[in-house]
Amino acid sequence: MATSTLVQLLEAGQASDTPNRRQLETFLAGGTIVSGDVVALDKSKAGADRVLYVIQCPNVGTGEPLAIGVSLDAAAAGEQVRVVVAGYVADVNCTAGTIAAGAALSAGKAAAGQVETAAAGDTAGLFAVALEAKGATTANKVAIHIPKRF
């Protein structure tokens, strides 16, 4: 988990990996994770390990409430994985359906590890907001903003 919060830098034109545009946390992978996957806390673990390990966000028809962020790394079980838990993320795995700029997004609803446009019946709550429309040329990737939750 985080050990510090960086001072915000207000300078336009910075790269997406500039720390002031997102908050990163390091977790341990509870299974195979692909870069760009939405990840969730691993409820199969015991005690506090449930918030130390993350897994590819499972498919839950109304959205996964334990979705915590988006992986920046590919990882095998037991390896460290950097996860964006708030802020800007480019190239997030998403469903093949339409995603409009500004759309509210659910995590893991139609497919594991992916975001898709939220529906009225989703009970997990807002996971993120699309910052761009998903186009046919983006290979099911989209840029998102994850609101800060803690």
Tab-separated table of C-alpha atoms in Angstrom, residues 1 6 14 23-24 28 34 38 63 66-67 69 86 89 96-97 99 103 107 121 123 132-133 135-136 143 149:
chain	number	residue	atom	x	y	z
A	1	MET	CA	0.000	0.000	0.000
A	6	LEU	CA	3.002	13.320	-3.944
A	14	GLN	CA	2.737	15.511	-19.180
A	23	GLN	CA	-2.299	6.962	-7.649
A	24	LEU	CA	-0.427	3.647	-7.768
A	28	LEU	CA	0.740	-9.366	-5.040
A	34	VAL	CA	-2.552	-9.137	-17.978
A	38	VAL	CA	-9.219	-4.515	-14.150
A	63	GLY	CA	-20.446	-5.470	-11.671
A	66	LEU	CA	-14.274	-5.562	-5.056
A	67	ALA	CA	-12.726	-4.067	-8.226
A	69	GLY	CA	-8.063	-0.645	-10.104
A	86	ALA	CA	-7.229	6.401	-8.763
A	89	VAL	CA	-5.260	4.996	-17.066
A	96	ALA	CA	-16.411	-5.244	-27.668
A	97	GLY	CA	-19.556	-3.117	-27.214
A	99	ILE	CA	-18.344	2.922	-24.974
A	103	ALA	CA	-19.884	7.010	-19.930
A	107	ALA	CA	-15.985	-3.549	-13.844
A	121	GLY	CA	-29.284	-2.624	-12.692
A	123	THR	CA	-25.274	-2.918	-7.995
A	132	GLU	CA	-12.785	8.743	-24.749
A	133	ALA	CA	-15.108	6.835	-26.994
A	135	GLY	CA	-13.187	3.246	-31.525
A	136	ALA	CA	-12.952	0.303	-33.888
A	143	ALA	CA	-8.716	5.493	-21.498
A	149	ARG	CA	-12.293	6.275	-3.129
